[in-house]
Coordinates of C-alpha atoms in Angstrom, one line a residue:
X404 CA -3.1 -37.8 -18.7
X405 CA -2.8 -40.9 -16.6
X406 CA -2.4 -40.0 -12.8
X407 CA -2.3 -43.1 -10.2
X408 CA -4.8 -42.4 -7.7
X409 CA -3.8 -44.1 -3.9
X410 CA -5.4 -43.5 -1.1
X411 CA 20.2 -30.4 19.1
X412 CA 21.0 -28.5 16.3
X413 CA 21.9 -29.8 13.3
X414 CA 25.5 -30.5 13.3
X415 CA 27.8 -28.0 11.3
X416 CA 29.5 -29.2 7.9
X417 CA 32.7 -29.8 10.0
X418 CA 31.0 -33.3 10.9
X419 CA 29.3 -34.1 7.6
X420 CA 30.7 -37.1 6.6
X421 CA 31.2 -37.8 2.5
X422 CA 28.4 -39.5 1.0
X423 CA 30.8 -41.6 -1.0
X424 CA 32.2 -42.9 2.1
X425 CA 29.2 -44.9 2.8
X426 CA 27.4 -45.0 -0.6
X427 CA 30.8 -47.3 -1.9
X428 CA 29.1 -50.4 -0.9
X429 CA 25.8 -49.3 -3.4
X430 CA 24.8 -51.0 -6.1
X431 CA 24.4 -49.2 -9.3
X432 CA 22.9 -45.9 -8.6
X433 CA 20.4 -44.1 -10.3
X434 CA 17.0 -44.3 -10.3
X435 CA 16.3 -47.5 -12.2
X436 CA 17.3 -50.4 -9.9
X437 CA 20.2 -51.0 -6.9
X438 CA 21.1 -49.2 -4.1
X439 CA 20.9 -44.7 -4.4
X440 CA 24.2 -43.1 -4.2
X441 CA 23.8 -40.8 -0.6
X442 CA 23.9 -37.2 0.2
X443 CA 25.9 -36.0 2.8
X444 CA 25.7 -37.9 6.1
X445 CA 25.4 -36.3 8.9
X446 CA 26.7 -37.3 12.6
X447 CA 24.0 -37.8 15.3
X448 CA 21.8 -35.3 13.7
X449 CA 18.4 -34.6 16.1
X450 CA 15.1 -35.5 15.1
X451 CA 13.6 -32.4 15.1
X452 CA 16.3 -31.3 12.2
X453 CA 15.6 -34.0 9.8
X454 CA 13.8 -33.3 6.7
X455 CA 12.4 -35.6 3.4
X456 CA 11.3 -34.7 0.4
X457 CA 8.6 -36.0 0.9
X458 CA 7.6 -33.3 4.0
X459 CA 6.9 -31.0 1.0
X460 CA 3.7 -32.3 0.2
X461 CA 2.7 -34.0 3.8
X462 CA 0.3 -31.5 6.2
X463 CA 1.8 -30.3 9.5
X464 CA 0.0 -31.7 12.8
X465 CA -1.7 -28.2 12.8
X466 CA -2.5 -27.9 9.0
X467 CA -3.9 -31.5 9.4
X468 CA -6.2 -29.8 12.5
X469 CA -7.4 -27.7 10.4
X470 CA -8.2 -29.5 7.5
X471 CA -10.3 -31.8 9.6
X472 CA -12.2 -28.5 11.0
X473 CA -12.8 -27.6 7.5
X474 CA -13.7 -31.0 6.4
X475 CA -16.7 -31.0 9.3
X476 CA -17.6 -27.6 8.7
X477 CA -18.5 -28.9 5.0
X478 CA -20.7 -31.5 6.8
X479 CA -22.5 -28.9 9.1
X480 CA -23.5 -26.8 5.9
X481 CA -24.6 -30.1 4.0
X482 CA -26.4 -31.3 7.0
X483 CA -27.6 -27.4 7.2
X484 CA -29.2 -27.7 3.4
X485 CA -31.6 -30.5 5.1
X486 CA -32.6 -28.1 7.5
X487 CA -30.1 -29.9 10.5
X488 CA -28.2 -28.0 12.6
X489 CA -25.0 -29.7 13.2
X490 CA -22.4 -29.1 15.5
X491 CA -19.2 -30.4 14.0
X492 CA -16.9 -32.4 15.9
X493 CA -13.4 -30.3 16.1
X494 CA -10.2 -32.8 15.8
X495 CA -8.2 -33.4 19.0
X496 CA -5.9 -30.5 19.0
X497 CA -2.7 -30.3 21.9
X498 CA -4.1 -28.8 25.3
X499 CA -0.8 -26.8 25.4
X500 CA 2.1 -25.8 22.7
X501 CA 4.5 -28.8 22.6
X502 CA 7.2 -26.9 20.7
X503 CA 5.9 -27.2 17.0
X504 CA 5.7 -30.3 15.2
X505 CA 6.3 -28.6 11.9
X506 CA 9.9 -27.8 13.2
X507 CA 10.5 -31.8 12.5
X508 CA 8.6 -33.6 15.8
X509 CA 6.9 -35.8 13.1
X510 CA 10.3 -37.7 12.5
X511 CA 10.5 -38.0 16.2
X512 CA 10.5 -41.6 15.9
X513 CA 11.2 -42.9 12.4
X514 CA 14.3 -44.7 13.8
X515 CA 13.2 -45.2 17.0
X516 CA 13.6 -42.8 20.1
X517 CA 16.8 -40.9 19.4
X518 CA 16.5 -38.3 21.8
X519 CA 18.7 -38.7 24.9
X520 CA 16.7 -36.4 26.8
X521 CA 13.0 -37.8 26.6
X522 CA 14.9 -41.5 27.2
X523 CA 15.9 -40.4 30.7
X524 CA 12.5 -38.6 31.4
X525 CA 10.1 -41.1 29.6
X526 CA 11.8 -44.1 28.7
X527 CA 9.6 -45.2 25.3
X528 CA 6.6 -43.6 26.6
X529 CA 5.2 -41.4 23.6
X530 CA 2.3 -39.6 25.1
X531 CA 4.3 -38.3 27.5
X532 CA 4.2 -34.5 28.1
X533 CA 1.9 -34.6 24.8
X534 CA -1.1 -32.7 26.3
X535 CA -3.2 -34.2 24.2
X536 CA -6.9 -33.8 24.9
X537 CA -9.6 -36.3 24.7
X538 CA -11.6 -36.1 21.5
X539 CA -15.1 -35.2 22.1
X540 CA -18.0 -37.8 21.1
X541 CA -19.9 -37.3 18.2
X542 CA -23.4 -36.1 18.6
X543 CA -26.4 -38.0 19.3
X544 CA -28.7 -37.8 15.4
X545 CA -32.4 -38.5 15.4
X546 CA -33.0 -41.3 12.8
X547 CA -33.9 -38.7 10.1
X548 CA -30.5 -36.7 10.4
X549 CA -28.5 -40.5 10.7
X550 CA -30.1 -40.6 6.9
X551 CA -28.5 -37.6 6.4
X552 CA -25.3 -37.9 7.3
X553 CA -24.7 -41.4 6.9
X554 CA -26.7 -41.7 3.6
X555 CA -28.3 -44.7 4.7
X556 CA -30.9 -46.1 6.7
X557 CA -30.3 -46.7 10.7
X558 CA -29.4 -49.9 11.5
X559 CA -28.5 -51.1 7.7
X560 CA -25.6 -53.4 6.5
X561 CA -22.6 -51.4 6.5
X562 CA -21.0 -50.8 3.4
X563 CA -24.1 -51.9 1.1
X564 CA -25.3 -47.9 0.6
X565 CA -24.2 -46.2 -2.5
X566 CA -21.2 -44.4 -2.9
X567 CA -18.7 -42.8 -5.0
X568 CA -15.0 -41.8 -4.8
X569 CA -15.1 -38.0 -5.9
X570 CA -17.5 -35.4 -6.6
X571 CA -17.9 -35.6 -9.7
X572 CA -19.3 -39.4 -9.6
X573 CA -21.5 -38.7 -6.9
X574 CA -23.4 -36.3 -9.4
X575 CA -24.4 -39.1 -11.4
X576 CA -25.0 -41.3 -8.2
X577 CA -28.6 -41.8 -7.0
X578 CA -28.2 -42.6 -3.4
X579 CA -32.0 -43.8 -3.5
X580 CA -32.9 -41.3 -0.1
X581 CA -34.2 -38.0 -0.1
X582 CA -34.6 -35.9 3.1
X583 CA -36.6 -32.2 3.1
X584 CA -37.4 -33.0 -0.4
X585 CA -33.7 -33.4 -1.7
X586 CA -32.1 -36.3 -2.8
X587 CA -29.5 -37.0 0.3
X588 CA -26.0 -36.9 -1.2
X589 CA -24.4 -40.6 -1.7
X590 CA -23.0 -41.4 1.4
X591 CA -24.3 -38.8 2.8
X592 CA -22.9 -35.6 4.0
X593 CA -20.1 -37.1 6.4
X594 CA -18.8 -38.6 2.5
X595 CA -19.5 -35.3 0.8
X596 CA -17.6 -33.2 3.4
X597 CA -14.6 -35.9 3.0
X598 CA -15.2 -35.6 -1.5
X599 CA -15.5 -31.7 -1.2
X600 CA -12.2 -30.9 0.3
X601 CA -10.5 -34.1 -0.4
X602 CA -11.7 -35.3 -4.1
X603 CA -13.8 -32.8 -5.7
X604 CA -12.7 -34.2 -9.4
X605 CA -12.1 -37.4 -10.8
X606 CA -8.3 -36.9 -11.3
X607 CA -7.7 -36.1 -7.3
X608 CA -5.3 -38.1 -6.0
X609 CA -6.1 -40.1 -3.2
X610 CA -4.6 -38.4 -0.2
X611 CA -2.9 -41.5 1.2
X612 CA -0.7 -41.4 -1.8
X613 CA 2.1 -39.8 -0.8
X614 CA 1.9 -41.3 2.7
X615 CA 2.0 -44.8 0.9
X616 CA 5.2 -43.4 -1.2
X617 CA 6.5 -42.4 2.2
X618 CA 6.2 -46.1 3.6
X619 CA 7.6 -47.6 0.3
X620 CA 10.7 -45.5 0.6
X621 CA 10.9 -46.9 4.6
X622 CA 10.3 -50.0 3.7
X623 CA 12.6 -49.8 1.1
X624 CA 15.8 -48.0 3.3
X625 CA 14.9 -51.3 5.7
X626 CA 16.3 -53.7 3.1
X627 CA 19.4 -51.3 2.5
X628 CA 22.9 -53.0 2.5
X629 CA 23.9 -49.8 4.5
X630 CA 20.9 -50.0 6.9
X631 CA 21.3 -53.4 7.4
X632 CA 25.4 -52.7 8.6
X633 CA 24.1 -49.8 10.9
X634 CA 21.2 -52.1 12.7
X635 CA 23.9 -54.9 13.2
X636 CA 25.8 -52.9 15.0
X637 CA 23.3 -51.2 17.1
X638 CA 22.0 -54.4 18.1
X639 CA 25.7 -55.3 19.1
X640 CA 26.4 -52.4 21.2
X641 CA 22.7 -53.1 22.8
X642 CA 24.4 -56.5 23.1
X643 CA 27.3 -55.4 25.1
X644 CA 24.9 -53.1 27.0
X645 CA 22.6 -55.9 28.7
X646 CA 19.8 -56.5 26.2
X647 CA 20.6 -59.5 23.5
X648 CA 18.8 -60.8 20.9
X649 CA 17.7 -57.3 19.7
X650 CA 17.5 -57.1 16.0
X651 CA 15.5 -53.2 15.6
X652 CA 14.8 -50.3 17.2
X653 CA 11.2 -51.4 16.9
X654 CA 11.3 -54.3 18.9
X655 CA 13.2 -53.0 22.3
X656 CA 9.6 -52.3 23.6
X657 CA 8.1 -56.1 22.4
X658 CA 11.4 -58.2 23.6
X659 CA 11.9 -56.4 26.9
X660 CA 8.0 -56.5 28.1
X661 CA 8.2 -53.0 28.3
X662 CA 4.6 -52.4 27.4
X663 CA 3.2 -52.1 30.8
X664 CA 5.6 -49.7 32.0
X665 CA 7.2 -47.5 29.4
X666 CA 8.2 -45.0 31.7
X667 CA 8.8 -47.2 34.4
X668 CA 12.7 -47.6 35.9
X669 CA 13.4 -50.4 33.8
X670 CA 11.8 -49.0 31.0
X671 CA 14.2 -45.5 30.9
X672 CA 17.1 -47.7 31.9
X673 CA 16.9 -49.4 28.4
X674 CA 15.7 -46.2 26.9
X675 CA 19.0 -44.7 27.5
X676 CA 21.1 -47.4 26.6
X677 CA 19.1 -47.3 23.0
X678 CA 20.2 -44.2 22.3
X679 CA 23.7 -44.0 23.4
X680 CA 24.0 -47.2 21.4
X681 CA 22.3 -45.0 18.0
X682 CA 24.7 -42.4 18.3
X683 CA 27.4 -44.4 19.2
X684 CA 27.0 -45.8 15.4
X685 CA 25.8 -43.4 14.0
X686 CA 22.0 -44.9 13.3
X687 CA 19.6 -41.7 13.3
X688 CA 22.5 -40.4 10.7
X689 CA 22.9 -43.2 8.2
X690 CA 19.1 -44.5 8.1
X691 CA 18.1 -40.8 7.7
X692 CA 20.2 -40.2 4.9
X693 CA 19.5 -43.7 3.1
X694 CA 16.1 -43.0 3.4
X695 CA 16.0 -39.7 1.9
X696 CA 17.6 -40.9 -1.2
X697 CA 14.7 -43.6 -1.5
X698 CA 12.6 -40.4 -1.3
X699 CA 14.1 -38.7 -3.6
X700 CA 14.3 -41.6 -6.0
X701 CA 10.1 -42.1 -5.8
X702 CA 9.5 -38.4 -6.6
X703 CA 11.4 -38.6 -9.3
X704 CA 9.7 -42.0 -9.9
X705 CA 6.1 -40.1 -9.6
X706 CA 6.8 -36.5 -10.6
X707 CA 3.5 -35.9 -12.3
X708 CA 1.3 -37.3 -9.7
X709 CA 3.0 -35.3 -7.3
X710 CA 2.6 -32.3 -8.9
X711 CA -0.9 -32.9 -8.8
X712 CA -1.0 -33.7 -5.6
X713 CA 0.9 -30.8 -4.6
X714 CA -1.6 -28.4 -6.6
X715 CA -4.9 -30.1 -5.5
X716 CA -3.3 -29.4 -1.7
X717 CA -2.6 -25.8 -2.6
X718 CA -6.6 -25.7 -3.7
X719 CA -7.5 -27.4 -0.4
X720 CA -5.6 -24.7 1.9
X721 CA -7.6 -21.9 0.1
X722 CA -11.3 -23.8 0.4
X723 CA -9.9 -23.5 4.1
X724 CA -9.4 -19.8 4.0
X725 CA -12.7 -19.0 2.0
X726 CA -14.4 -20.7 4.8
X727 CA -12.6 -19.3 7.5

């Protein structure tokens, strides 16, 4: 088997609009080649309500917390075996609750900010209210432990030491180091901790494969005749509204010098103009529901890699719980 490796509420039905409404101007359909017939399209739908296909096999901010607590609590028993006690590093989590990213925060902004209520209390500033706390420096290693972990010598050419991709072709790597009278791991146990939980075998998918099918469909839906229709007329509302010569979402920031002052007066004024203009067109609606059926189209596209994916990811969450 060949597998390609790569690293408010929702609005009720009443206001669904048909799909062939706007899908009429598509090419042929299908999965092939043109334009994907749409789904329902829904009016002004929130953020946090949006969902891909995709989303099935992408980790939650939390599960992706603890997957990197896992992943360093494989390096402190590798680091262990060499008779170094290691303290992992624990991932950044939020200081406080900031209302769930699983429920759909990490669509926040896809499209741009959307939400009418963080652009008149933050203009485009996305940290705000985030609660994020500082990650905590890495530990201090004696030369001997920096062999360890690194699998190479202090000091040496990045990117010259041995390596390998998965587990499985680091078994038949000689990394050329021994420590405690082992040989140290190829690329040390920082890599092994990563190949453990991430490619144990040499059919694991790399796990920036999905997030790359993810980008293709965006940068797909970007190209979109319908996409394309919706963005011209956002930027001629944002036109009419004081700010000209607009062409994204992704630029307000850029072409108004915002980046000093997100928050700032100015900053919210054009905030809120944004997003009345998106929902005065019905951007967040139209882009979400174009880029869904690019989604869709790729999964169907890479079905058995996915289902790969999806399994190794299964495997991953119970390594988690065994170690827990």
């Amino acid at each position: 088997m060949h597998i390609v490796r790569r690293r408010r509420s929702s609005a009720p039905a009443a206001v669904l609009l048909a799909a062939v409404f706007l899908a009429g101007c598509a090419g042929a359909g299908g999965s092939g080649g043109g334009e994907p017939e749409l789904g329902p399209v829904e009016a002004d739908p929130a953020t946090a309500g949006l969902s891909f296909p995709m989303d099935a096999y992408t980790d939650t901010e939390a599960e992706r917390i603890r997957m990197g607590q896992v992943q360093q609590t494989l390096v402190s028993r590798c680091m262990a075996r060499y008779g170094f006690t290691y303290e992992p590093v624990r991932p950044a989590e939020p200081a406080e609750p900031t209302g769930g990213e699983g429920a759909g925060d990490r669509h926040r902004y896809l499209f741009g900010l959307a939400d009418p209520v963080r652009a008149a209390a933050h203009g485009y500033d996305k940290s705000a209210g985030s609660g994020t706390s500082a990650k905590p420096a890495a530990p201090q290693l004696s030369d001997s432990a920096y062999v360890v972990m690194n699998g190479e010598q202090p000091g040496a050419r990045g990117g010259t030491a041995p390596d390998a991709a998965t587990e499985e072709e680091a078994a038949q790597l000689d990394s050329g180091l021994t420590a405690a009278g082992q040989k140290v791991p190829a690329g040390g146990c920082a890599r092994e901790g990563y190949r453990k939980l991430y490619a144990p075998t040499r059919d694991s998918v790399d796990l920036l494969f999905v997030f790359g099918l993810a980008s293709e469909a965006h940068d797909r839906s970007k190209q979109d005749s319908r996409v394309v229709d919706v963005l011209k007329k956002w930027s001629a509302c944002m036109d009419k509204s004081g700010y000209g010569g607009i062409r994204t979402p992704y630029d307000v920031v850029d072409k108004l010098g915002l980046d000093e002052d997100k928050a700032g007066p100015k900053a919210v004024t054009a905030a809120k103009a944004d997003v009345a203009c998106k929902r005065q067109v019905n951007l967040v609606g139209i882009w979400a529901a174009v880029e869904k059926a690019y989604q869709e189209r790729l999964v169907d596209e890479h079905a058995e890699t996915l289902a790969l994916y999806k399994k190794q990811r299964e495997a991953r969450f119970k390594l988690a719980a065994s170690l827990a």
